[in-house]
Amino acid sequence: MNLKQATTRARRTRHSVRRMFLVLFLCTFTALVQAQVITSPDTNFTMKFELTKNGEPTYQLTYKKKPVIKQSKLGLETQDVSSFMEGFTVTDTKQTTVNNTWEPIMGEEKTIRNHYNELLVTLAQKDQKGRHINIRFRLFNDGLGFRYEFPEQPELSYFIIKEEKTEFNLAGDHKIFWIRGDYDTNEYAYTTSNISEIPQLIEKATHDVHAQYPIDTLSVQTPSMMKTADGLYINIHEAALVNYPAMHLNVDPKNYKMSSHLTPDAVGNKGYVQTDAHTPWRTIVVSDKATDILESRLILNLNEPTKYEDTSWIRPVKYIGVWWEYFVAGKSTWAYGTETNVKLSDDFNELTPNNRHGATTENVKKHIDFAAKHGFDAVLVEGWNIGWEDWFGNWKENVFDFKTPYPDFDVKELQQYAADKGVEIMMHHETSGSATNYERRLNEAFQFMQDHGYSAVKTGYVGKIIPRGEHHDSQWMVNHYIHVAETAAKYKIMINSHEAVRPTGVHRTYPNWIAQESARGTEFESMGGLAPDHTTILPFTRLMGGPMDYTPGIFQTDLSFYGTGSNQRVNTTLVKQLAYYVTMYSPLQMAADLPENYERFPDAFQFIKDVALDWDNTWVQEAEPGDYVTIARKAKGKNEWYVGGVTDENARTATVRFDFLPKGKNYIATIYADAKDASWNKNPQKYTIRKVLVNSKSVLKQAMAPGGGVAVSVHEGSKQDMKGLKKL
């Protein structure tokens, strides 16, 4: 090799080295641009965002260095424009921290802390003329929330969603508490299994429910509660569901992967978007303590504050009702006549009375008297209005008019009677699924309520939806429920919806939407029954999204008592029914049993009369989904505390630590407990009540019967009140 050749080779080598370093630099720089990492304020969580080589957005989440969500793709398939799936580049990122507090109008705490680190990623698609979207991540100390955002831009104004493709790639075959994905109902009983076992259990889990529409892919509903083999609790749901269809979760049982499945509309589309817009938040709440899951306020924090200027009329409500007698006593019906084909234009005075109508002036007066005597705020009356003779199963549009009473229900007389007693009547608007009919009559119906002294209404959506082909969980119906709440607010009316889409914390934004059913509630105790573990699962699933009108308080649990031929049983002890007023949070609580049953057990009924509905603080003392829950709460603005504990079919000992009490002072605790020989199926009405002195150092170890519970009220007392009481 001569000198010239050696010089040329050396020059080429230097150029190769430069190119190599340049490539390494560019790769490193690209990785820095494309991959972003944030941690939670307490550093327990780490969330990583990055693009694949195809420009697909992905994220992953760890908690205390344990994998929660492995690398999972993000994106949306669209019907009429190019999809938001790949070909992205990162054009901008911003990180911020927020740490503040806010006060809910009603809630489980007086003050809620909102503390998170945020990452906002702006993504552009090169082949789409610079079209861009944002993905916003908020990482709290209790989990992650993220959503897609579509800014207004020349390249993007309108589009139709074919499917959202958000993935939740789980780290193992977790234990899961689930109900089947269904576009029209969330009133299934829960199944507990591993993820891999869902395929063989799905058909058994799909029992008959009104107007059901099971999803044809393997899927479950949210909130989805899981527990890992190494002790992590994971809850997947959504927050701020507005102008968007509800999300279910497709399940890949072999790879333990879940992905979003949106509810379609009548023509099969999933959603319609006009920019500027965003999706609901996808939420992942995680902890190595089950109690932390129940104490999480992440979903509420991701909802917008209310825009209502005046909320003074929104308040807690404790009520009784003309309701349970329709399900169990066999003596009453919603309908007035015996006919089965009626029209709103008919003269209902000419119907043949069935002599079993429940919503009569006389019967409602008896309930008003009972409510007034025992300090209840309101009396719900179902079946007061014309149309119940053929209300269900006919996919009928003009089924109710929401203002015309039956001949034996005197609106004005009852209005005056209730006012004189200091009690309100709670309105009932069953729509039979005909949302179009309800919307046409909505203002007139609310004006009728305002004119006659009704400040709260229970709405219902039993049956298939009209517009025909829509689903209870579709975008159209999501917007309908919110339209009802917003319209009601103009009339200062509170809403309690049944059979509606499951809640996602929107009661923060629309605080007059004070409660929902949206799960399998007490009424199903008369229609096949509920498993004893049902209400140890609900706090981890349905109640993650918001308060539930569970309608507790059933004292007569053996329904054969009524002599109607029913052998049905409410699968709890009487004391467990008391505990629900604490464990099943709602600012709207019903004493659901017949008044005469409360008169048989006046000492136990006292707890229902005393228990608060709105709280300064909440302490989840112990919990395990599917097994037990024990919660203590402080009444808002009062030195009163209440404790509720429930167990599944197994007997357990609840542990209550009273360290939430102010130090250095004794209080009177009234303990309502299962008797030693009580159980949900034998001696369910046997209980004990005792009073003791407690302070901040006291610890209660209380046995709970199979299917049983414990309830405790704590209050201040005078020296005379405390005289003779023993310390716990």
Coordinates of N, CA, C and O in Angstrom, one line a residue, residues 2-153:
N2 N 0.7 2.1 -1.0 CA 1.5 3.3 -1.0 C 0.9 4.4 -0.1 O -0.2 4.2 0.5
L3 N 1.6 5.5 0.0 CA 1.2 6.6 0.9 C -0.2 7.2 0.5 O -1.0 7.5 1.3
K4 N -0.4 7.3 -0.8 CA -1.7 7.9 -1.3 C -2.8 7.0 -0.9 O -3.9 7.5 -0.4
Q5 N -2.7 5.7 -1.0 CA -3.7 4.7 -0.7 C -4.0 4.8 0.8 O -5.1 4.7 1.3
A6 N -2.9 4.8 1.6 CA -3.1 4.9 3.1 C -3.8 6.1 3.5 O -4.6 6.1 4.4
T7 N -3.4 7.2 2.9 CA -4.1 8.5 3.2 C -5.6 8.5 2.9 O -6.4 8.9 3.7
T8 N -5.9 7.9 1.8 CA -7.3 7.8 1.4 C -8.1 6.9 2.3 O -9.2 7.2 2.7
R9 N -7.5 5.8 2.7 CA -8.2 4.9 3.6 C -8.4 5.5 5.0 O -9.4 5.4 5.6
A10 N -7.4 6.3 5.5 CA -7.5 7.0 6.7 C -8.6 8.0 6.7 O -9.4 8.2 7.7
R11 N -8.7 8.7 5.5 CA -9.7 9.7 5.4 C -11.1 9.1 5.4 O -12.0 9.6 6.1
R12 N -11.2 7.9 4.7 CA -12.5 7.2 4.7 C -12.9 6.7 6.1 O -14.1 6.7 6.5
T13 N -11.9 6.3 6.9 CA -12.1 5.8 8.2 C -12.6 6.9 9.1 O -13.6 6.8 9.9
R14 N -12.0 8.1 9.0 CA -12.4 9.3 9.8 C -13.9 9.6 9.4 O -14.7 9.9 10.3
H15 N -14.2 9.6 8.1 CA -15.5 9.9 7.7 C -16.5 8.9 8.3 O -17.6 9.3 8.7
S16 N -16.2 7.6 8.3 CA -17.1 6.6 8.8 C -17.3 6.8 10.3 O -18.4 6.6 10.8
V17 N -16.2 7.1 11.0 CA -16.4 7.4 12.4 C -17.3 8.5 12.7 O -18.2 8.5 13.6
R18 N -17.1 9.6 11.9 CA -17.9 10.8 12.1 C -19.4 10.4 11.8 O -20.3 10.9 12.5
R19 N -19.6 9.7 10.7 CA -21.0 9.3 10.4 C -21.6 8.4 11.5 O -22.8 8.6 11.8
M20 N -20.8 7.5 12.0 CA -21.2 6.7 13.1 C -21.6 7.5 14.3 O -22.7 7.3 14.9
F21 N -20.8 8.4 14.7 CA -21.1 9.3 15.9 C -22.3 10.2 15.6 O -23.1 10.4 16.5
L22 N -22.4 10.6 14.3 CA -23.6 11.4 13.9 C -24.9 10.6 14.0 O -25.9 11.1 14.6
V23 N -24.8 9.4 13.6 CA -26.0 8.5 13.6 C -26.4 8.2 15.1 O -27.5 8.3 15.5
L24 N -25.3 7.9 15.9 CA -25.6 7.7 17.3 C -26.2 8.9 18.0 O -27.1 8.8 18.8
F25 N -25.7 10.1 17.6 CA -26.2 11.3 18.2 C -27.6 11.5 17.8 O -28.5 11.9 18.7
L26 N -27.9 11.3 16.5 CA -29.3 11.5 16.0 C -30.2 10.5 16.7 O -31.4 10.9 17.0
C27 N -29.8 9.3 16.8 CA -30.6 8.2 17.5 C -30.9 8.6 18.9 O -32.0 8.5 19.4
T28 N -29.8 9.1 19.6 CA -30.0 9.5 21.0 C -30.9 10.7 21.1 O -31.8 10.7 22.0
F29 N -30.7 11.7 20.2 CA -31.6 12.8 20.2 C -33.0 12.5 19.9 O -33.9 13.0 20.6
T30 N -33.2 11.6 18.9 CA -34.6 11.2 18.6 C -35.2 10.5 19.7 O -36.4 10.7 20.1
A31 N -34.4 9.6 20.4 CA -35.0 8.9 21.6 C -35.4 9.9 22.7 O -36.4 9.7 23.3
L32 N -34.6 10.9 22.9 CA -34.9 11.9 23.9 C -36.2 12.6 23.5 O -37.0 13.0 24.4
V33 N -36.3 12.9 22.2 CA -37.5 13.6 21.8 C -38.8 12.7 21.9 O -39.8 13.1 22.3
Q34 N -38.6 11.5 21.4 CA -39.8 10.6 21.3 C -40.2 9.9 22.6 O -41.3 9.6 22.8
A35 N -39.3 9.7 23.5 CA -39.6 9.1 24.8 C -39.6 10.1 25.9 O -38.7 10.9 26.1
Q36 N -40.7 10.1 26.7 CA -40.9 11.0 27.8 C -41.3 10.3 29.1 O -42.1 9.3 29.0
V37 N -40.7 10.6 30.2 CA -41.0 10.0 31.5 C -41.4 11.0 32.5 O -40.8 12.0 32.6
I38 N -42.5 10.7 33.2 CA -42.9 11.5 34.4 C -43.1 10.5 35.5 O -43.4 9.3 35.4
T39 N -43.0 11.1 36.7 CA -43.2 10.3 37.9 C -44.4 11.0 38.7 O -44.7 12.2 38.5
S40 N -45.0 10.3 39.6 CA -46.0 10.9 40.5 C -45.3 11.8 41.5 O -44.1 11.7 41.7
P41 N -46.1 12.7 42.1 CA -45.5 13.6 43.1 C -44.7 12.8 44.2 O -43.7 13.3 44.7
D42 N -45.2 11.6 44.6 CA -44.5 10.9 45.7 C -43.5 9.9 45.1 O -42.9 9.1 45.8
T43 N -43.3 9.9 43.8 CA -42.3 9.1 43.0 C -42.6 7.6 43.0 O -41.8 6.8 42.5
N44 N -43.7 7.2 43.5 CA -44.1 5.8 43.5 C -44.4 5.3 42.1 O -44.2 4.1 41.7
F45 N -45.0 6.2 41.3 CA -45.4 5.8 39.9 C -44.4 6.4 38.9 O -43.9 7.5 39.1
T46 N -44.2 5.6 37.8 CA -43.4 6.1 36.7 C -44.2 5.8 35.4 O -44.7 4.7 35.3
M47 N -44.4 6.8 34.6 CA -45.1 6.6 33.3 C -44.2 7.0 32.2 O -43.6 8.1 32.2
K48 N -44.1 6.1 31.2 CA -43.2 6.4 30.1 C -44.0 6.4 28.8 O -44.8 5.5 28.5
F49 N -43.8 7.5 28.0 CA -44.5 7.6 26.7 C -43.4 7.6 25.7 O -42.4 8.2 25.8
E50 N -43.7 6.9 24.6 CA -42.8 6.9 23.5 C -43.5 6.4 22.2 O -44.5 5.8 22.3
L51 N -42.9 6.7 21.1 CA -43.4 6.2 19.8 C -42.6 5.0 19.3 O -41.4 4.9 19.5
T52 N -43.3 4.1 18.6 CA -42.6 3.0 18.0 C -41.9 3.5 16.7 O -42.1 4.6 16.3
K53 N -41.2 2.5 16.1 CA -40.5 2.9 14.8 C -41.5 3.3 13.7 O -41.2 4.0 12.8
N54 N -42.8 2.8 13.9 CA -43.8 3.2 12.9 C -44.6 4.5 13.3 O -45.6 4.8 12.7
G55 N -44.1 5.1 14.4 CA -44.8 6.3 14.8 C -46.1 6.1 15.6 O -47.0 6.9 15.6
E56 N -46.2 4.9 16.3 CA -47.4 4.6 17.0 C -47.2 5.1 18.5 O -46.2 4.7 19.1
P57 N -48.1 5.8 19.0 CA -48.0 6.3 20.4 C -48.1 5.1 21.4 O -49.0 4.2 21.2
T58 N -47.3 5.0 22.4 CA -47.4 4.0 23.4 C -47.1 4.6 24.8 O -46.5 5.6 24.9
Y59 N -47.6 3.9 25.8 CA -47.3 4.3 27.2 C -47.1 3.0 28.0 O -47.5 1.9 27.7
Q60 N -46.4 3.2 29.2 CA -46.3 2.1 30.1 C -46.3 2.7 31.5 O -45.9 3.8 31.7
L61 N -46.7 1.9 32.5 CA -46.9 2.4 33.9 C -46.3 1.4 34.9 O -46.6 0.2 34.8
T62 N -45.5 1.9 35.8 CA -45.0 1.1 36.9 C -45.4 1.7 38.3 O -45.5 2.9 38.4
Y63 N -45.5 0.9 39.3 CA -45.8 1.3 40.6 C -44.8 0.7 41.6 O -44.7 -0.6 41.6
K64 N -44.0 1.5 42.2 CA -43.0 1.0 43.1 C -42.1 -0.1 42.4 O -41.8 -1.1 42.9
K65 N -41.8 0.3 41.1 CA -41.0 -0.5 40.3 C -41.6 -1.9 39.8 O -40.9 -2.7 39.1
K66 N -42.9 -2.0 40.1 CA -43.6 -3.2 39.6 C -44.4 -2.8 38.4 O -45.0 -1.8 38.4
P67 N -44.4 -3.7 37.4 CA -45.1 -3.3 36.2 C -46.6 -3.4 36.4 O -47.1 -4.4 36.9
V68 N -47.3 -2.3 36.0 CA -48.8 -2.3 36.1 C -49.3 -2.4 34.7 O -50.1 -3.3 34.4
I69 N -48.9 -1.6 33.8 CA -49.3 -1.6 32.3 C -48.0 -1.7 31.6 O -47.1 -0.8 31.6
K70 N -47.8 -2.8 30.9 CA -46.6 -3.0 30.0 C -46.9 -2.1 28.7 O -48.0 -1.6 28.6
Q71 N -45.9 -2.0 27.9 CA -46.0 -1.1 26.7 C -47.3 -1.4 26.0 O -47.5 -2.5 25.6
S72 N -48.1 -0.3 25.9 CA -49.4 -0.4 25.3 C -49.7 0.7 24.3 O -49.3 1.8 24.5
K73 N -50.3 0.3 23.2 CA -50.5 1.3 22.1 C -51.7 2.2 22.4 O -52.7 1.8 23.1
L74 N -51.7 3.4 21.8 CA -52.7 4.4 21.9 C -53.2 4.8 20.5 O -52.3 4.7 19.6
G75 N -54.4 5.1 20.3 CA -54.8 5.6 19.0 C -56.3 5.4 18.8 O -57.0 4.8 19.6
L76 N -56.8 5.9 17.7 CA -58.2 5.8 17.3 C -58.3 5.5 15.8 O -57.6 6.1 15.0
E77 N -59.2 4.5 15.5 CA -59.6 4.2 14.1 C -60.7 5.1 13.8 O -61.7 5.3 14.6
T78 N -60.7 5.6 12.5 CA -61.8 6.6 12.1 C -62.5 6.1 10.9 O -62.0 5.2 10.1
Q79 N -63.7 6.6 10.7 CA -64.5 6.1 9.6 C -64.3 6.9 8.3 O -64.4 6.4 7.2
D80 N -64.1 8.2 8.4 CA -64.2 9.1 7.3 C -62.9 9.9 7.0 O -62.9 10.7 6.1
V81 N -62.0 9.9 7.9 CA -60.7 10.5 7.7 C -59.6 9.5 8.0 O -59.9 8.4 8.6
S82 N -58.3 9.8 7.7 CA -57.3 8.9 8.0 C -57.2 8.7 9.5 O -57.4 9.6 10.3
S83 N -56.8 7.5 9.9 CA -56.8 7.1 11.4 C -55.7 7.8 12.2 O -54.7 8.3 11.6
F84 N -55.9 7.8 13.5 CA -55.0 8.3 14.4 C -54.2 7.2 15.1 O -54.3 6.9 16.3
M85 N -53.5 6.4 14.3 CA -52.9 5.2 14.8 C -51.4 5.2 14.7 O -50.7 4.7 15.5
E86 N -50.8 5.7 13.6 CA -49.4 5.6 13.4 C -48.9 6.8 12.5 O -49.7 7.7 12.1
G87 N -47.6 6.8 12.2 CA -47.1 7.9 11.4 C -46.9 9.2 12.2 O -46.7 10.3 11.6
F88 N -46.9 9.1 13.5 CA -46.7 10.3 14.3 C -45.3 10.7 14.6 O -44.4 9.8 14.7
T89 N -45.0 12.0 14.8 CA -43.8 12.5 15.3 C -44.2 13.4 16.5 O -45.2 14.0 16.5
V90 N -43.3 13.5 17.4 CA -43.5 14.4 18.6 C -43.0 15.8 18.2 O -41.8 16.0 17.8
T91 N -43.9 16.8 18.2 CA -43.5 18.1 17.9 C -43.4 19.0 19.1 O -42.7 20.1 19.0
D92 N -43.9 18.6 20.2 CA -43.8 19.4 21.4 C -44.2 18.6 22.6 O -45.0 17.7 22.6
T93 N -43.6 18.9 23.8 CA -44.0 18.3 25.0 C -43.9 19.4 26.1 O -43.1 20.3 26.1
K94 N -44.8 19.3 27.1 CA -44.8 20.2 28.2 C -45.1 19.5 29.5 O -46.0 18.6 29.5
Q95 N -44.4 19.8 30.5 CA -44.6 19.2 31.8 C -45.0 20.2 32.8 O -44.3 21.3 32.9
T96 N -46.0 20.0 33.6 CA -46.4 20.9 34.7 C -46.8 20.1 35.9 O -47.0 18.9 35.9
T97 N -46.9 20.8 37.0 CA -47.3 20.3 38.3 C -48.4 21.1 38.8 O -48.4 22.3 38.8
V98 N -49.5 20.4 39.4 CA -50.6 21.1 40.0 C -50.8 20.5 41.4 O -50.7 19.3 41.6
N99 N -50.9 21.4 42.3 CA -51.2 21.0 43.7 C -52.1 22.0 44.4 O -51.7 23.1 44.8
N100 N -53.4 21.6 44.5 CA -54.4 22.5 45.1 C -55.4 21.7 45.7 O -55.4 20.4 45.8
T101 N -56.4 22.3 46.3 CA -57.5 21.6 47.0 C -58.8 22.3 46.5 O -58.9 23.4 46.0
W102 N -59.9 21.5 46.6 CA -61.3 22.0 46.3 C -62.3 21.4 47.2 O -62.0 20.3 47.8
E103 N -63.5 22.0 47.3 CA -64.5 21.4 48.1 C -65.7 21.0 47.3 O -66.3 21.8 46.6
P104 N -66.1 19.7 47.4 CA -67.3 19.3 46.7 C -68.5 19.8 47.4 O -68.5 20.1 48.6
I105 N -69.6 20.0 46.7 CA -70.8 20.4 47.3 C -71.4 19.4 48.3 O -71.8 19.8 49.4
M106 N -71.3 18.2 47.9 CA -71.5 17.1 48.8 C -70.5 16.0 48.5 O -70.1 15.8 47.4
G107 N -70.1 15.2 49.6 CA -69.1 14.2 49.3 C -68.6 13.5 50.5 O -69.2 13.6 51.6
E108 N -67.6 12.6 50.2 CA -67.0 11.8 51.3 C -66.0 12.6 52.1 O -65.6 12.1 53.1
E109 N -65.5 13.7 51.6 CA -64.7 14.6 52.3 C -65.1 16.0 52.1 O -65.7 16.3 51.0
K110 N -64.8 16.9 53.1 CA -65.1 18.3 52.9 C -64.2 18.9 51.9 O -64.5 19.8 51.1
T111 N -62.9 18.5 51.9 CA -61.8 19.0 51.1 C -61.1 17.9 50.4 O -60.8 16.9 51.0
I112 N -60.9 18.1 49.1 CA -60.2 17.1 48.3 C -58.9 17.7 47.7 O -58.9 18.8 47.1
R113 N -57.8 16.9 47.8 CA -56.5 17.4 47.3 C -56.4 17.0 45.8 O -56.7 15.8 45.5
N114 N -55.9 17.9 45.0 CA -55.7 17.6 43.6 C -54.2 17.8 43.3 O -53.8 19.0 43.1
H115 N -53.4 16.8 43.3 CA -52.0 16.9 43.2 C -51.5 15.9 42.1 O -51.6 14.7 42.2
Y116 N -50.9 16.5 41.0 CA -50.4 15.6 39.9 C -49.3 16.3 39.2 O -49.1 17.5 39.2
N117 N -48.6 15.4 38.5 CA -47.6 15.9 37.5 C -48.2 15.6 36.1 O -48.7 14.4 35.9
E118 N -48.1 16.5 35.2 CA -48.8 16.4 33.9 C -47.7 16.4 32.8 O -46.8 17.2 32.8
L119 N -48.0 15.6 31.8 CA -47.2 15.6 30.5 C -48.2 15.8 29.4 O -49.1 15.0 29.2
L120 N -48.0 16.8 28.6 CA -48.8 17.1 27.4 C -47.9 16.8 26.2 O -46.9 17.5 26.0
V121 N -48.3 15.9 25.4 CA -47.5 15.5 24.2 C -48.3 16.0 22.9 O -49.5 15.6 22.8
T122 N -47.7 16.7 22.1 CA -48.3 17.1 20.8 C -47.7 16.3 19.7 O -46.5 16.2 19.6
L123 N -48.6 15.6 18.9 CA -48.1 14.7 17.9 C -48.6 15.2 16.5 O -49.8 15.6 16.4
A124 N -47.8 15.1 15.5 CA -48.2 15.5 14.1 C -48.0 14.2 13.2 O -47.1 13.4 13.5
Q125 N -48.9 14.2 12.2 CA -48.8 13.1 11.2 C -48.3 13.7 9.9 O -48.9 14.5 9.3
K126 N -47.1 13.3 9.5 CA -46.4 13.9 8.4 C -47.2 13.7 7.1 O -47.3 14.7 6.3
D127 N -47.9 12.6 6.9 CA -48.6 12.4 5.7 C -50.0 13.0 5.7 O -50.7 12.9 4.7
Q128 N -50.3 13.7 6.7 CA -51.7 14.3 6.8 C -51.6 15.9 6.9 O -52.4 16.5 7.6
K129 N -50.7 16.4 6.1 CA -50.5 17.9 6.0 C -50.4 18.6 7.3 O -51.0 19.6 7.6
G130 N -49.7 17.9 8.2 CA -49.4 18.6 9.5 C -50.5 18.4 10.5 O -50.5 19.1 11.6
R131 N -51.5 17.6 10.3 CA -52.6 17.3 11.2 C -52.0 16.9 12.6 O -51.1 16.1 12.6
H132 N -52.5 17.4 13.6 CA -51.9 17.1 14.9 C -53.0 16.8 16.0 O -54.1 17.3 15.9
I133 N -52.6 16.1 17.0 CA -53.4 15.8 18.2 C -52.6 15.9 19.4 O -51.3 15.9 19.3
N134 N -53.2 16.0 20.5 CA -52.5 16.0 21.8 C -52.9 14.7 22.6 O -54.0 14.3 22.5
I135 N -52.0 14.2 23.4 CA -52.3 13.2 24.4 C -51.9 13.8 25.8 O -50.7 14.2 25.9
R136 N -52.8 13.9 26.7 CA -52.5 14.6 28.0 C -52.5 13.5 29.1 O -53.5 12.7 29.2
F137 N -51.4 13.4 29.8 CA -51.3 12.4 30.9 C -51.2 13.2 32.2 O -50.5 14.2 32.4
R138 N -51.9 12.7 33.2 CA -51.8 13.3 34.6 C -51.5 12.1 35.5 O -52.3 11.2 35.6
L139 N -50.4 12.2 36.2 CA -50.0 11.1 37.1 C -50.1 11.6 38.6 O -49.4 12.5 39.0
F140 N -51.0 11.0 39.3 CA -51.3 11.3 40.7 C -50.6 10.3 41.6 O -50.0 9.3 41.1
N141 N -50.7 10.5 42.9 CA -50.1 9.6 43.8 C -51.0 8.3 43.9 O -50.5 7.3 44.5
D142 N -52.2 8.3 43.3 CA -53.0 7.1 43.3 C -53.3 6.6 42.0 O -54.0 5.6 41.8
G143 N -52.6 7.1 40.9 CA -52.7 6.5 39.6 C -52.6 7.5 38.5 O -52.2 8.6 38.6
L144 N -53.0 7.0 37.3 CA -52.9 7.7 36.0 C -54.2 8.0 35.4 O -55.1 7.2 35.3
G145 N -54.3 9.2 34.8 CA -55.4 9.6 33.9 C -54.8 10.1 32.6 O -53.8 10.8 32.6
F146 N -55.4 9.7 31.5 CA -54.9 10.3 30.2 C -56.1 10.4 29.2 O -57.1 9.6 29.3
R147 N -56.0 11.3 28.3 CA -57.0 11.5 27.3 C -56.4 12.0 26.0 O -55.3 12.5 25.9
Y148 N -57.2 11.8 24.9 CA -56.9 12.3 23.6 C -57.5 13.7 23.4 O -58.7 13.9 23.8
E149 N -56.8 14.6 22.8 CA -57.3 16.0 22.5 C -57.2 16.3 21.1 O -56.1 16.0 20.5
F150 N -58.2 16.9 20.5 CA -58.2 17.2 19.0 C -58.4 18.7 18.9 O -59.5 19.2 18.8
P151 N -57.3 19.5 18.8 CA -57.5 20.9 18.7 C -58.1 21.3 17.4 O -58.0 20.6 16.4
E152 N -58.8 22.5 17.4 CA -59.3 23.0 16.1 C -58.2 23.4 15.2 O -57.2 24.0 15.6
Q153 N -58.3 23.0 13.9 CA -57.2 23.2 13.0 C -57.7 23.0 11.6 O -58.8 22.4 11.4

